[in-house]
Tab-separated table of C-alpha atoms in Angstrom:
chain	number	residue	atom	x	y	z
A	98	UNK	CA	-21.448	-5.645	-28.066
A	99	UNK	CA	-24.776	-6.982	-28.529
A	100	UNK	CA	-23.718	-10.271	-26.604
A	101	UNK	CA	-22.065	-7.888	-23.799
A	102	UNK	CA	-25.512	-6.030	-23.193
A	103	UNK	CA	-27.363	-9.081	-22.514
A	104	UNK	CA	-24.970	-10.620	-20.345
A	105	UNK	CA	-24.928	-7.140	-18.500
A	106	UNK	CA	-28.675	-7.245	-18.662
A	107	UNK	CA	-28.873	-10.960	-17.522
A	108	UNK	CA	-26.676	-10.085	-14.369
A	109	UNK	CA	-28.421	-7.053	-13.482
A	110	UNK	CA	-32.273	-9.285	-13.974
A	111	UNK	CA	-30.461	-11.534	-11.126
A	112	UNK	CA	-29.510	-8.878	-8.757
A	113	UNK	CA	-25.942	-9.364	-9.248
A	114	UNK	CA	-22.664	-6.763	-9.784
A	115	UNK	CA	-22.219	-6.388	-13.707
A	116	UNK	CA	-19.610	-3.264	-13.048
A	117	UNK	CA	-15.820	-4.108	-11.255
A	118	UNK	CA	-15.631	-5.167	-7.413
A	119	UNK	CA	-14.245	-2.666	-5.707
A	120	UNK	CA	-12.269	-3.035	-2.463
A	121	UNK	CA	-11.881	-0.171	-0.089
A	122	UNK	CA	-8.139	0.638	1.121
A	123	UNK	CA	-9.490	1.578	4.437
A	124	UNK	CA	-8.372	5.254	3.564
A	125	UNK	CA	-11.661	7.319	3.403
A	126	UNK	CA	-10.463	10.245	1.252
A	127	UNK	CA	-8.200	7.908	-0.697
A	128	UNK	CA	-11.398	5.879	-0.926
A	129	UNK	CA	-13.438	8.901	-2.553
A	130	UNK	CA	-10.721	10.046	-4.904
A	131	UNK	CA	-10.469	6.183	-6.053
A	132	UNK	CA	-14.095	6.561	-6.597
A	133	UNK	CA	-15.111	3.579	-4.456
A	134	UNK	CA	-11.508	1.679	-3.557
A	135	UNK	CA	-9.201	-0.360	-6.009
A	136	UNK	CA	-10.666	-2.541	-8.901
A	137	UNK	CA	-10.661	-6.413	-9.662
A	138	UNK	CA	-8.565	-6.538	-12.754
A	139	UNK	CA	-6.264	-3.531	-12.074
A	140	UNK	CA	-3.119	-2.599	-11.435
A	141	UNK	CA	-2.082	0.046	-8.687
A	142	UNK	CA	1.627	1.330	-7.928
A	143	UNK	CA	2.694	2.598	-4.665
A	144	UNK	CA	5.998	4.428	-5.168
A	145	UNK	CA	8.397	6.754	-3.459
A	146	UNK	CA	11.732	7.781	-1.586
A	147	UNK	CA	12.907	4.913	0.406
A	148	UNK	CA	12.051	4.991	4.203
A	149	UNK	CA	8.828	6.873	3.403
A	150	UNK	CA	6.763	3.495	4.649
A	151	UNK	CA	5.072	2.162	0.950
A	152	UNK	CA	5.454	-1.010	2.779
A	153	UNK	CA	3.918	0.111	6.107
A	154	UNK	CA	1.142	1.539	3.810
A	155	UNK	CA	0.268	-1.486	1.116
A	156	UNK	CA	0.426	-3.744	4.363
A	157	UNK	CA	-2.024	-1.399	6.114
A	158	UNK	CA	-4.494	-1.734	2.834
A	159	UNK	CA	-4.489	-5.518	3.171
A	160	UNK	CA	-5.320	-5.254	6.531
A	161	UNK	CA	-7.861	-3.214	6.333
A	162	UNK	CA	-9.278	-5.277	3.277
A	163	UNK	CA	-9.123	-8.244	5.672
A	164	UNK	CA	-10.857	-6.649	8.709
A	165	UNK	CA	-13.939	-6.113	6.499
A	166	UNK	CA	-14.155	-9.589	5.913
A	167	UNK	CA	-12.422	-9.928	2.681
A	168	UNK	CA	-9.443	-11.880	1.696
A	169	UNK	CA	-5.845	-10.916	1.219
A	170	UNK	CA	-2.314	-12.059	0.363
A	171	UNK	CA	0.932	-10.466	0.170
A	172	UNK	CA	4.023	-11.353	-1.675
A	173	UNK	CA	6.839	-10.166	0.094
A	174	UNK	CA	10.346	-9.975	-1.491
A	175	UNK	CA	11.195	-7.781	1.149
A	176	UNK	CA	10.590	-8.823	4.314
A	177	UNK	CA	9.934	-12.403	6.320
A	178	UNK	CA	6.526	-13.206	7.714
A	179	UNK	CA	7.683	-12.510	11.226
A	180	UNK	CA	8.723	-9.432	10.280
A	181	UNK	CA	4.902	-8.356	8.993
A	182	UNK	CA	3.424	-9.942	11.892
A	183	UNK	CA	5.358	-7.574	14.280
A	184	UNK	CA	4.003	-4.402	12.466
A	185	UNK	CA	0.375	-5.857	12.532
A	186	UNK	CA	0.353	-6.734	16.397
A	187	UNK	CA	1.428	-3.395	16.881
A	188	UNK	CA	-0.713	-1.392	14.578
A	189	UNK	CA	-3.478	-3.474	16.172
A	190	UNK	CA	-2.333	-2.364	19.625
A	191	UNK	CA	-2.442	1.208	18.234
A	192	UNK	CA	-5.803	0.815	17.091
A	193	UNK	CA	-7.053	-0.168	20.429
A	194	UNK	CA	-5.180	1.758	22.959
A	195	UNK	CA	-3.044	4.565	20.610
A	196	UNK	CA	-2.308	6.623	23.709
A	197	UNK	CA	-0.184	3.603	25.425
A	198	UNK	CA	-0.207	0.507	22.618
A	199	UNK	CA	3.475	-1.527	22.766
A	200	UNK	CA	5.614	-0.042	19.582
A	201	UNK	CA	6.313	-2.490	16.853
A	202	UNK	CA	9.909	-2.342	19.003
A	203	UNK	CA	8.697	-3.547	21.831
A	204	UNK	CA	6.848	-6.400	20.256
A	205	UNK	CA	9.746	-7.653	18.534
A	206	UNK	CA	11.590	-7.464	21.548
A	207	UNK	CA	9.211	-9.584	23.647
A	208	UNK	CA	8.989	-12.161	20.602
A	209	UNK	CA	12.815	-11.885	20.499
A	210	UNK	CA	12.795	-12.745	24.279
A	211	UNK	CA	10.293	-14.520	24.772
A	212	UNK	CA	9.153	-16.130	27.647
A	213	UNK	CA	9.323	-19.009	30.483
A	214	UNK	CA	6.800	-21.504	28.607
A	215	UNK	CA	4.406	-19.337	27.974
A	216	UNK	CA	2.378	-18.504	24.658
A	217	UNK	CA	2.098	-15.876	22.517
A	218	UNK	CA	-1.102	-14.961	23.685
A	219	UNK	CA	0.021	-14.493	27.409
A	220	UNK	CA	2.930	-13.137	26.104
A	221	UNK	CA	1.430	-10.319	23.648
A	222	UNK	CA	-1.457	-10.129	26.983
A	223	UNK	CA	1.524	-8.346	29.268
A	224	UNK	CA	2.099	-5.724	26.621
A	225	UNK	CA	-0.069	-2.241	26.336
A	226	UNK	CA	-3.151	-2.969	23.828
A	227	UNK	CA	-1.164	-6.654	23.257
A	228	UNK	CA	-5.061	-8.386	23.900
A	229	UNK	CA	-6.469	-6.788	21.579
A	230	UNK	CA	-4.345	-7.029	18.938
A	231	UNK	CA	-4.157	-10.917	19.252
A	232	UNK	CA	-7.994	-10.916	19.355
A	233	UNK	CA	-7.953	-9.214	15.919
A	234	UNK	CA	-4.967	-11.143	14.770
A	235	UNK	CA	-6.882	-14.352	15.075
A	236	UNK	CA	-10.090	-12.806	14.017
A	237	UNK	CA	-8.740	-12.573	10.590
A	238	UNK	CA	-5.503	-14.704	10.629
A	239	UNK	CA	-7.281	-17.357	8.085
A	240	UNK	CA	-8.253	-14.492	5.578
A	241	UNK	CA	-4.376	-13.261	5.810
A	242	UNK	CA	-2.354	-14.931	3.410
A	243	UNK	CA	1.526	-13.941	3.181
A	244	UNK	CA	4.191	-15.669	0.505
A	245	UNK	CA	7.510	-15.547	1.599
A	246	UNK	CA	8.960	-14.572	-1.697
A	247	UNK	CA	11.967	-14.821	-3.711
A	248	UNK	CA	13.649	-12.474	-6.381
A	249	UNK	CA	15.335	-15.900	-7.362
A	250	UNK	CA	12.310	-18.267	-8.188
A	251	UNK	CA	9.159	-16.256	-6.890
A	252	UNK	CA	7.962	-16.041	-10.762
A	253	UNK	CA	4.623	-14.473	-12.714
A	254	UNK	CA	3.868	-18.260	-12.740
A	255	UNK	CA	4.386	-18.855	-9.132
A	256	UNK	CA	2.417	-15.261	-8.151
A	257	UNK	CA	-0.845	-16.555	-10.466
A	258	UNK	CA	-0.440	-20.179	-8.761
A	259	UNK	CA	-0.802	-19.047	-5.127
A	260	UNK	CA	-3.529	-16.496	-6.223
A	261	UNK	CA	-5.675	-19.340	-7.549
A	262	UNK	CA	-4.631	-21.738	-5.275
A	263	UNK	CA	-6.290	-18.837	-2.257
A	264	UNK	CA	-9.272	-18.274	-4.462
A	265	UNK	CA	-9.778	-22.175	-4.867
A	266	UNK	CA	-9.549	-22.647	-1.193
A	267	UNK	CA	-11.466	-19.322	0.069
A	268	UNK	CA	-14.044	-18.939	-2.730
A	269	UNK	CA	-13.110	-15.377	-2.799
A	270	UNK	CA	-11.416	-12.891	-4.960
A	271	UNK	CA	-8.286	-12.129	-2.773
A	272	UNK	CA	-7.051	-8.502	-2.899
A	273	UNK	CA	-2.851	-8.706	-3.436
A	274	UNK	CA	-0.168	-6.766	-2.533
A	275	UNK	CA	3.339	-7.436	-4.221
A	276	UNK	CA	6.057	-5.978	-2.591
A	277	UNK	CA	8.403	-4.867	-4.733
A	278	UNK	CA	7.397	-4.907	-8.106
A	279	UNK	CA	11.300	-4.837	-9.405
A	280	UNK	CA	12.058	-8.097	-7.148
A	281	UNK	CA	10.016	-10.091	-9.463
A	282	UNK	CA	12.040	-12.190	-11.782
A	283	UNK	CA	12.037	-11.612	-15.628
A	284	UNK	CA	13.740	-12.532	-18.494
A	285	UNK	CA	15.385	-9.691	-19.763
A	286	UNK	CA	18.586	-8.748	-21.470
A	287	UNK	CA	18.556	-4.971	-19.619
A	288	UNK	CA	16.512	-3.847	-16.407
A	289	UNK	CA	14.339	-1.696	-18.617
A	290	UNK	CA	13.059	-5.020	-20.003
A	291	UNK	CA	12.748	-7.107	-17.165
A	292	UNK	CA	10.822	-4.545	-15.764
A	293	UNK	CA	8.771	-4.181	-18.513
A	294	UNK	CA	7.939	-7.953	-18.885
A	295	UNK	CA	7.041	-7.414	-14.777
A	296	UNK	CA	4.652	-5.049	-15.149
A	297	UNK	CA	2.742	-6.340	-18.014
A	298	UNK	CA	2.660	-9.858	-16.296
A	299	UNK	CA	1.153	-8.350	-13.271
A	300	UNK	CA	-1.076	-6.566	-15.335
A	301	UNK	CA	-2.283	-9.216	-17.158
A	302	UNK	CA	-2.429	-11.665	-14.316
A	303	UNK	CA	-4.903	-8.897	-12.561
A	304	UNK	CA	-6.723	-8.948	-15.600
A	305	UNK	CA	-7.059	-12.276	-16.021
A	306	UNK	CA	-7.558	-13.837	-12.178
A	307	UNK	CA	-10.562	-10.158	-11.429
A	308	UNK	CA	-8.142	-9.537	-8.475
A	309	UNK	CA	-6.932	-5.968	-7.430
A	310	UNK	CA	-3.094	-5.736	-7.538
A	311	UNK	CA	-1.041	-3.185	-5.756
A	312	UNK	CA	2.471	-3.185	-6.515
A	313	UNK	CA	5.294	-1.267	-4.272
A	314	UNK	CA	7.411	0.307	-6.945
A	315	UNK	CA	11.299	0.775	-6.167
A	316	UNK	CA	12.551	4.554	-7.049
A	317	UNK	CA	15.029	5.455	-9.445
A	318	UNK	CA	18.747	6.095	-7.672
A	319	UNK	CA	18.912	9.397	-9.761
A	320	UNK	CA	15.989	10.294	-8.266
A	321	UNK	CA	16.345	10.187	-4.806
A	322	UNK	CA	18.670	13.279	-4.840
A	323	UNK	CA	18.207	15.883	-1.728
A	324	UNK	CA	15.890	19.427	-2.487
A	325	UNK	CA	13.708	17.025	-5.383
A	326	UNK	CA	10.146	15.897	-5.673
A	327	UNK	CA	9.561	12.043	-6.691
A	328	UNK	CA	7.034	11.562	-9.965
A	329	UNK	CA	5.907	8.479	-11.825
A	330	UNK	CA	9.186	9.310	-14.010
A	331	UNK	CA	11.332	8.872	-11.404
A	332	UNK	CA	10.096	5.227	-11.015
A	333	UNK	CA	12.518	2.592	-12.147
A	334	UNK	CA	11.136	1.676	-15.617
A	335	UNK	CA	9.006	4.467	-15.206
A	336	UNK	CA	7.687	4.118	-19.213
A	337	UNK	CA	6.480	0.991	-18.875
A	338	UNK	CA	4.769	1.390	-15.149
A	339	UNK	CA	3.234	4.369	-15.960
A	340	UNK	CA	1.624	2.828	-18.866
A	341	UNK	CA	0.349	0.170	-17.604
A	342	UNK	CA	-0.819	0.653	-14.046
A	343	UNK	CA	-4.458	2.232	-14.164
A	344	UNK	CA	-3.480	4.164	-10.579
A	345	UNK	CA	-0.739	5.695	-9.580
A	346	UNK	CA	0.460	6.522	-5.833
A	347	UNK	CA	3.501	8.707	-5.089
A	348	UNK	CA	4.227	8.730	-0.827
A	349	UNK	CA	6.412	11.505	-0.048
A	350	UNK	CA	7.430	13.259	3.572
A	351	UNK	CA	5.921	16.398	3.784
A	352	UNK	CA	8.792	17.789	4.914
A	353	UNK	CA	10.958	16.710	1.447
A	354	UNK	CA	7.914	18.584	-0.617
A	355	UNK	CA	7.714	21.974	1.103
A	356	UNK	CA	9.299	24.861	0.179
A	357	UNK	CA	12.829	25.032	1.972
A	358	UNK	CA	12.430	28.835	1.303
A	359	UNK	CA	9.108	29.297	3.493
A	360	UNK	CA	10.486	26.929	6.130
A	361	UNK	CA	12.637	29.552	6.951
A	362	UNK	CA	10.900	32.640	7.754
A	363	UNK	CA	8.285	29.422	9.856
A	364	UNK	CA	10.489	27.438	11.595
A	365	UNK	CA	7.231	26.500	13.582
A	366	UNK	CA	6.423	24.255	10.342
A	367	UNK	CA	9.397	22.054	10.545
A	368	UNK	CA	8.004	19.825	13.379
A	369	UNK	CA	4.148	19.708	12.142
A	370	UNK	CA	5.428	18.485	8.585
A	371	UNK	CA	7.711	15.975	9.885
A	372	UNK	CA	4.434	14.373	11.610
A	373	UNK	CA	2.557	13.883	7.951
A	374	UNK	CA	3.132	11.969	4.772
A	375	UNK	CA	2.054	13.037	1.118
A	376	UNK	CA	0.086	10.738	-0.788
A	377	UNK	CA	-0.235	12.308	-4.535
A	378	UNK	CA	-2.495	10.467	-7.039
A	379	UNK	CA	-0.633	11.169	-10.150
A	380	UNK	CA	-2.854	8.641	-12.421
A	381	UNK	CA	-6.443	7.556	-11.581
A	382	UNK	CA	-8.408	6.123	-14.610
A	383	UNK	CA	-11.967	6.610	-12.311
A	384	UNK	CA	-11.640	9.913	-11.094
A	385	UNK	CA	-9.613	12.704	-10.251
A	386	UNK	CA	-5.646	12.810	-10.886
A	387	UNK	CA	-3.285	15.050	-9.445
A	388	UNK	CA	-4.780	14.777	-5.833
A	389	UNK	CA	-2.863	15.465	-3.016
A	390	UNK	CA	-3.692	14.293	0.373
A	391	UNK	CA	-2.066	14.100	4.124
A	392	UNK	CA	-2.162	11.681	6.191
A	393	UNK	CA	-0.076	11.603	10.021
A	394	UNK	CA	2.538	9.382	10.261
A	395	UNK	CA	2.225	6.811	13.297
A	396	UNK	CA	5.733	4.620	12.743
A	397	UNK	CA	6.237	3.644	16.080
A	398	UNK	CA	2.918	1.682	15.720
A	399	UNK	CA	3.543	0.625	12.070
A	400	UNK	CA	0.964	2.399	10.870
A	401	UNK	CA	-0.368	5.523	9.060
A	402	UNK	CA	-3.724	7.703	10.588
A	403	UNK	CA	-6.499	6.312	7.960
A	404	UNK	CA	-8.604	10.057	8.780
A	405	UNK	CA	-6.551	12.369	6.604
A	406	UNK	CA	-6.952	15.426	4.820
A	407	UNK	CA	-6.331	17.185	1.214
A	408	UNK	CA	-2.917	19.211	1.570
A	409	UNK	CA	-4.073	22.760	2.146
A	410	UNK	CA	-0.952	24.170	0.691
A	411	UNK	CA	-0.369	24.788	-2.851
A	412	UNK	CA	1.780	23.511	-5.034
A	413	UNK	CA	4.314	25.010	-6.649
A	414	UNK	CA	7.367	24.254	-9.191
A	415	UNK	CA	6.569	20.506	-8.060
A	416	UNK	CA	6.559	21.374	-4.106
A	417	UNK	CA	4.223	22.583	-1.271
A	418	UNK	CA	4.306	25.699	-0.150
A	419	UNK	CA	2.358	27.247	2.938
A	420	UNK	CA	0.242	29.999	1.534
């Protein structure tokens, strides 16, 4: 300890960070109840119903972490580069023109096209808000790092080589997305192990490398049942994440969590709740848990509305209901 305080103390003399870097998700109220954004040297999961856009979200953190001037990579077991590139033209349409961008549709319909000879940039230039986005693509397009990954050979080894390998190259700290968490592959004579020895290698890799990990966490089938409300338990290896991630992040449609009871004498509700998301904070080890927040769903663009809001309904027997 006595070593600790003077290093502390020798930092601080030097005008330097002796506490965690924190990255911002880009989320404001997230943000606030994160106390600050995600830490280096921590693990965050990002779970939840299928089709509820934890990919859409974790992509939107990196790019937001990237905007700011930061660097990012994702590992994506899910999805092929092209794929992520369509969303992110989109979302950057969105964020320039959201009354008339192009929909992630229509991008990867003109891509899928394509054109007479001409490049992307012309291309993307004949769509709604299609300038801009390739203005911001490029803007940021060296601090973007995505690894086509594998559930066959994209290993803990591989993950910590390409993280170094960015921080070598960039001289910074990259923030990292993994996408999903169950994809990587483990040892493991049952799935309960192999998720185990994921998790703690992610954990200990963010530990080790001062980087910020957020990992998209598949749900357990059983869980997924109709009239139910997703919790950490529901994850698959839920024991093991839940002990080892220092955050926690359930996404939910608001319409799954309401009260089916209320929805029927306010039929008016049905449409409004369809148009949010729930993002519950189930574990935060630097602030609040338990916090519930809203935030409008923007699909066609790829994209969540960062400005959200705490759920104003209450929750009851592990659902929403409108006062």
């Amino acid at each position: 300890m006595a070593t600790l305080l003077e290093q502390t103390d020798m930092l601080l003399r030097r005008g330097e960070r002796a506490g965690a870097t924190v990255w911002s998700t880009g989320f404001p109220l997230l943000d606030e109840a994160l106390g600050g954004g995600l830490r280096s040297g921590e693990l965050a999961l990002l779970g939840g119903p299928q089709g509820n856009g934890k990919t859409m979200m974790g992509l939107q953190f990196v790019r937001n972490v990237v905007r700011a001037g930061r660097t990012g990579i994702i590992f994506s077991y899910e999805h092929q580069a092209n794929t992520l590139m369509e969303r992110l033209i989109s979302l950057e349409a969105a964020e320039s023109d959201s009354g008339s961008a192009a929909s992630v549709l229509e991008v990867r319909r003109g891509l899928e096209t394509g054109t007479a000879g001409g490049s992307l940039e012309e291309l993307l230039a004949s769509m709604r808000g299609g300038a801009a986005a390739y203005a911001a693509l490029r803007s940021y397009g060296d601090r973007l790092h995505i690894h086509e990954s594998s559930g066959a050979s994209t290993t803990l080894n591989e993950l910590r080589a390409v993280i170094t390998d960015v921080h070598d190259r960039t001289g910074q700290v990259p923030f990292v997305l993994v996408d999903y968490l169950q994809k990587i592959p483990v040892d493991g004579a049952s799935e309960d192990e192999r998720i185990t020895g994921a998790v703690e290698g992610v954990k200990d890799l963010a530990l080790d490398l001062g980087v910020p990990v957020v990992a998209v966490s598949a749900a357990d089938k059983a869980s997924l049942a109709a009239g139910r409300r997703m919790r950490t338990h529901d994850l698959r290896g839920a024991s093991a994440l839940a002990f080892e991630a220092d955050v926690v992040m359930i996404l939910s449609d608001k319409i799954d969590v309401v009260s089916r009871d209320h929805l029927v004498y306010d039929l008016a509700n049905i449409q409004r709740f369809r148009e949010w998301s729930v993002l519950t904070l189930e574990k935060n080890r630097h602030g609040r848990g338990d916090v519930e927040l809203e935030f409008g769903k923007d699909f066609e663009h790829g994209r969540f509305i960062t400005e959200g809001r705490e759920v104003r309904e209450r929750l009851i027997d592990e659902r929403i209901v409108v006062s």
